[in-house]
């Protein structure tokens, strides 16, 4: 019940109340669960509490070292701070853990594309397409990177 209510509160723009509900959901379960922990971190990031979210994610990465979502969220924090190499490092760690997740591969491709690293980005989009063959965003990203790296004629 807390999880549903917190999602509604977040959509209503009531991030602090949403975060309180996620904490309540976590306390009811008596132990950390990955899904609730991920939601808590996402709400903290959304509220601009980057330092708090980063510390929280560092603890979760220790607790759940194979959960790629925590590494991906740490990458989002690095990206929001303008630390693109740090973001890439975190995304690479997430892909290493959850390489089958197309959205992670596409996020990596987008980050590389924005850095002008088109060949690497194209490869990431290609891997993302293995999971979602008709995703227009992934197809566009791959095509744009191939064009920018000279793989298509002018």
Coordinates of N, CA and C in Angstrom, one line a residue:
X1 N 0.8 -1.2 0.0 CA 0.0 0.0 0.0 C 0.9 1.3 0.0
X2 N 1.9 1.3 0.8 CA 2.8 2.4 0.9 C 3.5 2.7 -0.5
X3 N 3.8 1.6 -1.2 CA 4.5 1.7 -2.5 C 3.6 2.4 -3.5
X4 N 2.3 2.0 -3.6 CA 1.4 2.6 -4.5 C 1.1 4.0 -4.2
X5 N 0.9 4.3 -2.9 CA 0.6 5.7 -2.5 C 1.8 6.6 -2.8
X6 N 3.0 6.1 -2.5 CA 4.2 6.9 -2.8 C 4.4 7.2 -4.2
X7 N 4.0 6.3 -5.1 CA 4.1 6.6 -6.6 C 3.1 7.6 -6.9
X8 N 1.9 7.6 -6.4 CA 0.9 8.6 -6.7 C 1.4 10.0 -6.2
X9 N 1.9 10.0 -4.9 CA 2.4 11.2 -4.4 C 3.5 11.8 -5.2
X10 N 4.4 11.0 -5.7 CA 5.5 11.5 -6.6 C 4.9 12.1 -7.9
X11 N 3.9 11.4 -8.5 CA 3.3 12.0 -9.7 C 2.6 13.3 -9.4
X12 N 2.1 13.5 -8.2 CA 1.5 14.7 -7.8 C 2.4 15.8 -7.5
X13 N 3.7 15.5 -7.6 CA 4.7 16.5 -7.3 C 5.1 16.6 -5.8
X14 N 4.6 15.7 -5.0 CA 4.9 15.7 -3.6 C 6.0 14.7 -3.2
X15 N 7.2 15.0 -3.7 CA 8.4 14.2 -3.5 C 8.7 13.8 -2.1
X16 N 8.6 14.8 -1.2 CA 9.0 14.5 0.2 C 8.0 13.5 0.8
X17 N 6.8 13.7 0.6 CA 5.8 12.8 1.1 C 6.0 11.4 0.5
X18 N 6.3 11.3 -0.8 CA 6.6 10.1 -1.4 C 7.8 9.4 -0.8
X19 N 8.8 10.1 -0.5 CA 10.0 9.5 0.1 C 9.7 9.0 1.5
X20 N 8.8 9.7 2.3 CA 8.4 9.2 3.6 C 7.7 7.9 3.5
X21 N 6.8 7.8 2.4 CA 6.1 6.5 2.3 C 7.0 5.4 1.9
X22 N 8.0 5.6 1.0 CA 9.0 4.6 0.7 C 9.7 4.1 1.9
X23 N 10.1 5.1 2.8 CA 10.8 4.7 4.0 C 9.8 3.8 4.9
X24 N 8.6 4.2 4.9 CA 7.6 3.4 5.7 C 7.5 2.0 5.1
X25 N 7.4 1.9 3.8 CA 7.4 0.5 3.1 C 8.6 -0.3 3.5
X26 N 9.7 0.3 3.5 CA 11.0 -0.4 3.8 C 11.0 -0.8 5.3
X27 N 10.5 0.0 6.2 CA 10.4 -0.4 7.6 C 9.4 -1.5 7.9
X28 N 8.3 -1.5 7.1 CA 7.4 -2.6 7.3 C 8.0 -4.0 6.9
X29 N 8.8 -3.9 5.9 CA 9.4 -5.2 5.4 C 10.5 -5.7 6.3
X30 N 11.0 -4.9 7.1 CA 12.0 -5.3 8.1 C 13.4 -5.5 7.6
X31 N 13.6 -5.4 6.3 CA 14.9 -5.5 5.7 C 14.9 -4.8 4.4
X32 N 16.1 -4.5 3.9 CA 16.2 -3.8 2.6 C 15.8 -4.7 1.5
X33 N 15.0 -4.2 0.6 CA 14.7 -4.9 -0.6 C 15.1 -4.1 -1.8
X34 N 15.6 -4.7 -2.8 CA 16.2 -3.9 -3.9 C 15.2 -2.9 -4.5
X35 N 14.0 -3.4 -4.8 CA 13.1 -2.5 -5.4 C 12.7 -1.2 -4.6
X36 N 12.5 -1.4 -3.3 CA 12.2 -0.2 -2.5 C 13.4 0.7 -2.4
X37 N 14.6 0.1 -2.2 CA 15.8 0.9 -2.1 C 16.0 1.7 -3.4
X38 N 15.8 1.1 -4.5 CA 15.9 1.8 -5.8 C 15.0 3.0 -5.9
X39 N 13.7 2.8 -5.4 CA 12.8 3.9 -5.4 C 13.2 5.0 -4.5
X40 N 13.7 4.6 -3.3 CA 14.1 5.7 -2.4 C 15.3 6.5 -3.0
X41 N 16.2 5.8 -3.7 CA 17.3 6.6 -4.3 C 16.8 7.5 -5.4
X42 N 15.8 6.9 -6.2 CA 15.3 7.7 -7.3 C 14.6 9.0 -6.8
X43 N 13.8 8.8 -5.8 CA 13.1 10.0 -5.2 C 14.1 11.0 -4.7
X44 N 15.1 10.5 -4.0 CA 16.2 11.4 -3.5 C 16.8 12.2 -4.6
X45 N 17.1 11.5 -5.7 CA 17.7 12.2 -6.9 C 16.8 13.2 -7.4
X46 N 15.5 12.8 -7.5 CA 14.5 13.7 -8.1 C 14.3 15.0 -7.2
X47 N 14.5 14.9 -5.9 CA 14.4 16.0 -5.0 C 15.7 16.8 -5.0
X48 N 16.7 16.4 -5.7 CA 18.0 17.1 -5.8 C 18.9 16.8 -4.6
X49 N 18.6 15.8 -3.8 CA 19.5 15.4 -2.7 C 20.6 14.5 -3.2
X50 N 21.4 15.0 -4.0 CA 22.4 14.1 -4.7 C 23.4 13.5 -3.7
X51 N 23.9 14.3 -2.7 CA 24.8 13.7 -1.7 C 24.2 12.6 -0.9
X52 N 23.0 12.9 -0.5 CA 22.3 11.8 0.3 C 22.0 10.6 -0.5
X53 N 21.6 10.8 -1.8 CA 21.3 9.7 -2.6 C 22.6 8.9 -2.9
X54 N 23.7 9.6 -3.1 CA 25.0 9.0 -3.4 C 25.5 8.1 -2.3
X55 N 25.4 8.7 -1.0 CA 25.8 7.9 0.1 C 24.9 6.7 0.3
X56 N 23.6 6.9 0.1 CA 22.6 5.7 0.2 C 23.0 4.7 -0.9
X57 N 23.3 5.1 -2.1 CA 23.6 4.1 -3.1 C 24.9 3.4 -2.9
X58 N 25.9 4.1 -2.3 CA 27.2 3.5 -1.9 C 26.9 2.3 -1.0
X59 N 26.0 2.6 0.0 CA 25.7 1.5 1.0 C 25.0 0.3 0.3
X60 N 24.0 0.7 -0.6 CA 23.3 -0.4 -1.3 C 24.2 -1.2 -2.3
X61 N 25.2 -0.5 -2.9 CA 26.1 -1.2 -3.8 C 26.9 -2.2 -3.0
X62 N 27.2 -1.9 -1.7 CA 27.9 -2.8 -0.9 C 27.0 -4.0 -0.5
X63 N 25.8 -3.7 -0.2 CA 24.8 -4.7 0.2 C 24.4 -5.6 -0.9
X64 N 24.2 -5.0 -2.1 CA 23.8 -5.8 -3.3 C 24.8 -5.5 -4.4
X65 N 26.0 -6.1 -4.3 CA 27.0 -5.7 -5.3 C 26.7 -6.1 -6.8
X66 N 25.8 -7.1 -7.0 CA 25.4 -7.5 -8.3 C 24.2 -6.8 -8.9
X67 N 23.6 -5.9 -8.2 CA 22.4 -5.2 -8.6 C 22.8 -3.9 -9.5
X68 N 22.8 -4.1 -10.8 CA 23.2 -3.0 -11.7 C 22.4 -1.7 -11.6
X69 N 21.2 -1.8 -11.1 CA 20.4 -0.6 -11.0 C 21.0 0.5 -10.1
X70 N 21.6 0.0 -9.0 CA 22.3 0.9 -8.1 C 23.5 1.6 -8.7
X71 N 24.2 0.9 -9.5 CA 25.3 1.5 -10.3 C 24.8 2.5 -11.3
X72 N 23.7 2.1 -12.0 CA 23.2 3.0 -13.0 C 22.7 4.3 -12.4
X73 N 22.0 4.2 -11.2 CA 21.6 5.5 -10.5 C 22.8 6.3 -10.1
X74 N 23.8 5.7 -9.6 CA 25.0 6.4 -9.3 C 25.6 7.1 -10.5
X75 N 25.5 6.5 -11.7 CA 25.9 7.1 -12.9 C 25.0 8.3 -13.2
X76 N 23.7 8.2 -12.9 CA 22.9 9.4 -13.2 C 23.3 10.6 -12.3
X77 N 23.7 10.3 -11.1 CA 24.1 11.4 -10.2 C 25.4 12.0 -10.7
X78 N 26.3 11.2 -11.2 CA 27.6 11.7 -11.8 C 27.3 12.5 -13.0
X79 N 26.3 12.1 -13.8 CA 25.9 12.8 -15.0 C 25.3 14.2 -14.6
X80 N 24.4 14.2 -13.6 CA 23.8 15.4 -13.2 C 24.8 16.4 -12.7
X81 N 25.9 15.9 -12.2 CA 27.0 16.8 -11.7 C 28.0 17.2 -12.8
X82 N 27.8 16.7 -14.0 CA 28.6 17.0 -15.1 C 29.9 16.2 -15.2
X83 N 30.0 15.1 -14.4 CA 31.1 14.2 -14.4 C 30.8 13.1 -15.3
X84 N 31.0 13.3 -16.6 CA 30.6 12.4 -17.6 C 31.5 11.1 -17.6
X85 N 32.8 11.3 -17.3 CA 33.6 10.1 -17.2 C 33.2 9.2 -16.0
X86 N 32.9 9.9 -14.9 CA 32.3 9.1 -13.7 C 31.0 8.4 -14.1
X87 N 30.2 9.1 -14.8 CA 28.9 8.5 -15.2 C 29.1 7.3 -16.1
X88 N 30.1 7.4 -17.0 CA 30.4 6.3 -17.9 C 30.9 5.1 -17.1
X89 N 31.8 5.4 -16.1 CA 32.3 4.4 -15.2 C 31.2 3.6 -14.5
X90 N 30.3 4.4 -14.0 CA 29.2 3.8 -13.2 C 28.3 3.0 -14.2
X91 N 28.0 3.5 -15.4 CA 27.2 2.8 -16.3 C 27.9 1.5 -16.8
X92 N 29.2 1.6 -17.0 CA 29.9 0.4 -17.4 C 29.8 -0.7 -16.3
X93 N 29.8 -0.3 -15.0 CA 29.7 -1.2 -13.9 C 28.3 -1.8 -13.9
X94 N 27.3 -1.0 -14.2 CA 25.9 -1.5 -14.3 C 25.7 -2.5 -15.4
X95 N 26.3 -2.1 -16.6 CA 26.2 -3.0 -17.8 C 26.9 -4.4 -17.4
X96 N 28.1 -4.3 -16.7 CA 28.8 -5.5 -16.4 C 27.9 -6.4 -15.5
X97 N 27.0 -5.8 -14.7 CA 26.2 -6.6 -13.8 C 24.9 -7.0 -14.5
X98 N 24.3 -6.1 -15.3 CA 23.0 -6.3 -15.9 C 23.1 -6.0 -17.4
X99 N 24.0 -6.6 -18.1 CA 24.3 -6.3 -19.5 C 23.1 -6.6 -20.4
X100 N 22.2 -7.3 -20.0 CA 21.0 -7.7 -20.8 C 19.9 -6.6 -20.8
X101 N 20.1 -5.5 -20.1 CA 19.1 -4.5 -20.0 C 19.3 -3.5 -21.1
X102 N 18.4 -3.4 -22.1 CA 18.6 -2.5 -23.2 C 18.7 -1.1 -22.8
X103 N 17.9 -0.6 -21.8 CA 17.9 0.8 -21.4 C 19.3 1.2 -20.9
X104 N 20.0 0.3 -20.2 CA 21.4 0.6 -19.7 C 22.3 0.8 -20.9
X105 N 22.2 -0.1 -21.8 CA 23.1 0.0 -23.0 C 22.8 1.2 -23.8
X106 N 21.5 1.6 -23.9 CA 21.2 2.8 -24.7 C 21.6 4.1 -23.9
X107 N 21.5 4.0 -22.6 CA 22.0 5.2 -21.8 C 23.5 5.3 -22.0
X108 N 24.2 4.2 -22.0 CA 25.7 4.3 -22.2 C 26.0 4.8 -23.6
X109 N 25.2 4.4 -24.6 CA 25.3 4.9 -26.0 C 25.1 6.4 -26.1
X110 N 24.1 6.8 -25.4 CA 23.7 8.3 -25.4 C 24.9 9.1 -24.8
X111 N 25.4 8.6 -23.7 CA 26.5 9.3 -23.0 C 27.7 9.4 -23.9
X112 N 28.0 8.3 -24.5 CA 29.2 8.3 -25.4 C 28.9 9.1 -26.7
X113 N 27.7 9.1 -27.2 CA 27.4 9.9 -28.3 C 27.5 11.4 -28.0
X114 N 27.1 11.8 -26.8 CA 27.2 13.2 -26.4 C 28.7 13.7 -26.2
X115 N 29.6 12.7 -26.0 CA 31.0 13.0 -25.9 C 31.7 12.9 -27.3
X116 N 31.0 12.6 -28.3 CA 31.6 12.5 -29.6 C 32.3 11.2 -29.9
X117 N 32.0 10.2 -29.1 CA 32.6 8.9 -29.2 C 31.7 8.0 -30.0
X118 N 31.5 8.3 -31.3 CA 30.4 7.7 -32.0 C 30.5 6.2 -32.3
X119 N 31.7 5.7 -32.6 CA 31.9 4.3 -32.8 C 31.5 3.5 -31.6
X120 N 32.0 3.9 -30.4 CA 31.7 3.2 -29.2 C 30.2 3.3 -28.9
X121 N 29.6 4.5 -29.2 CA 28.2 4.7 -28.9 C 27.3 3.8 -29.8
X122 N 27.7 3.7 -31.1 CA 27.0 2.9 -32.1 C 27.0 1.4 -31.6
X123 N 28.1 1.0 -31.1 CA 28.2 -0.4 -30.6 C 27.3 -0.6 -29.4
X124 N 27.2 0.4 -28.5 CA 26.2 0.2 -27.4 C 24.8 0.2 -27.8
X125 N 24.5 1.0 -28.8 CA 23.1 1.0 -29.3 C 22.8 -0.3 -30.0
X126 N 23.8 -0.9 -30.7 CA 23.6 -2.1 -31.4 C 23.3 -3.2 -30.4
X127 N 24.0 -3.2 -29.3 CA 23.8 -4.2 -28.2 C 22.4 -4.0 -27.6
X128 N 22.0 -2.7 -27.5 CA 20.6 -2.4 -26.9 C 19.6 -3.0 -27.8
X129 N 19.8 -2.9 -29.1 CA 18.8 -3.4 -30.1 C 18.6 -4.9 -30.1
X130 N 19.6 -5.6 -29.6 CA 19.4 -7.0 -29.4 C 18.2 -7.4 -28.5
X131 N 17.9 -6.5 -27.6 CA 16.8 -6.7 -26.6 C 15.5 -6.0 -27.1
X132 N 15.6 -5.0 -27.9 CA 14.5 -4.3 -28.4 C 14.7 -3.8 -29.8
X133 N 14.5 -4.8 -30.7 CA 14.9 -4.6 -32.1 C 14.2 -3.5 -32.8
X134 N 13.0 -3.1 -32.4 CA 12.3 -2.0 -33.1 C 12.2 -0.7 -32.3
X135 N 13.0 -0.6 -31.3 CA 13.0 0.7 -30.5 C 13.5 1.8 -31.4
X136 N 12.7 2.8 -31.6 CA 13.0 3.9 -32.5 C 14.2 4.7 -32.0
X137 N 14.2 4.9 -30.7 CA 15.3 5.7 -30.1 C 16.6 5.0 -30.3
X138 N 16.7 3.7 -30.1 CA 17.9 3.0 -30.2 C 18.4 3.0 -31.7
X139 N 17.4 2.8 -32.6 CA 17.7 2.7 -34.0 C 18.3 4.1 -34.5
X140 N 17.6 5.2 -34.0 CA 18.1 6.5 -34.4 C 19.5 6.8 -33.8
X141 N 19.7 6.4 -32.6 CA 21.0 6.6 -32.0 C 22.1 5.9 -32.7
X142 N 21.8 4.6 -33.1 CA 22.8 3.8 -33.9 C 23.1 4.5 -35.2
X143 N 22.0 4.9 -35.9 CA 22.1 5.5 -37.3 C 22.9 6.8 -37.2
X144 N 22.5 7.6 -36.2 CA 23.2 8.9 -36.1 C 24.7 8.7 -35.8
X145 N 25.0 7.8 -34.9 CA 26.4 7.5 -34.6 C 27.2 7.0 -35.8
X146 N 26.6 6.1 -36.6 CA 27.2 5.6 -37.8 C 27.4 6.7 -38.8
X147 N 26.4 7.6 -38.9 CA 26.6 8.7 -39.9 C 27.7 9.6 -39.4
X148 N 27.8 9.9 -38.1 CA 28.8 10.8 -37.6 C 30.2 10.2 -37.7
X149 N 30.3 8.9 -37.6 CA 31.6 8.3 -37.7 C 32.0 7.9 -39.1
X150 N 31.2 8.4 -40.1 CA 31.5 8.2 -41.5 C 31.1 6.8 -42.1
X151 N 30.3 6.1 -41.4 CA 29.9 4.8 -42.0 C 28.9 4.8 -43.0
X152 N 28.2 6.0 -43.2 CA 27.2 6.2 -44.2 C 27.7 7.4 -45.1
X153 N 27.4 7.4 -46.4 CA 27.8 8.5 -47.2 C 27.0 9.7 -46.9
X154 N 27.5 10.9 -47.4 CA 26.8 12.2 -47.0 C 25.5 12.3 -47.7

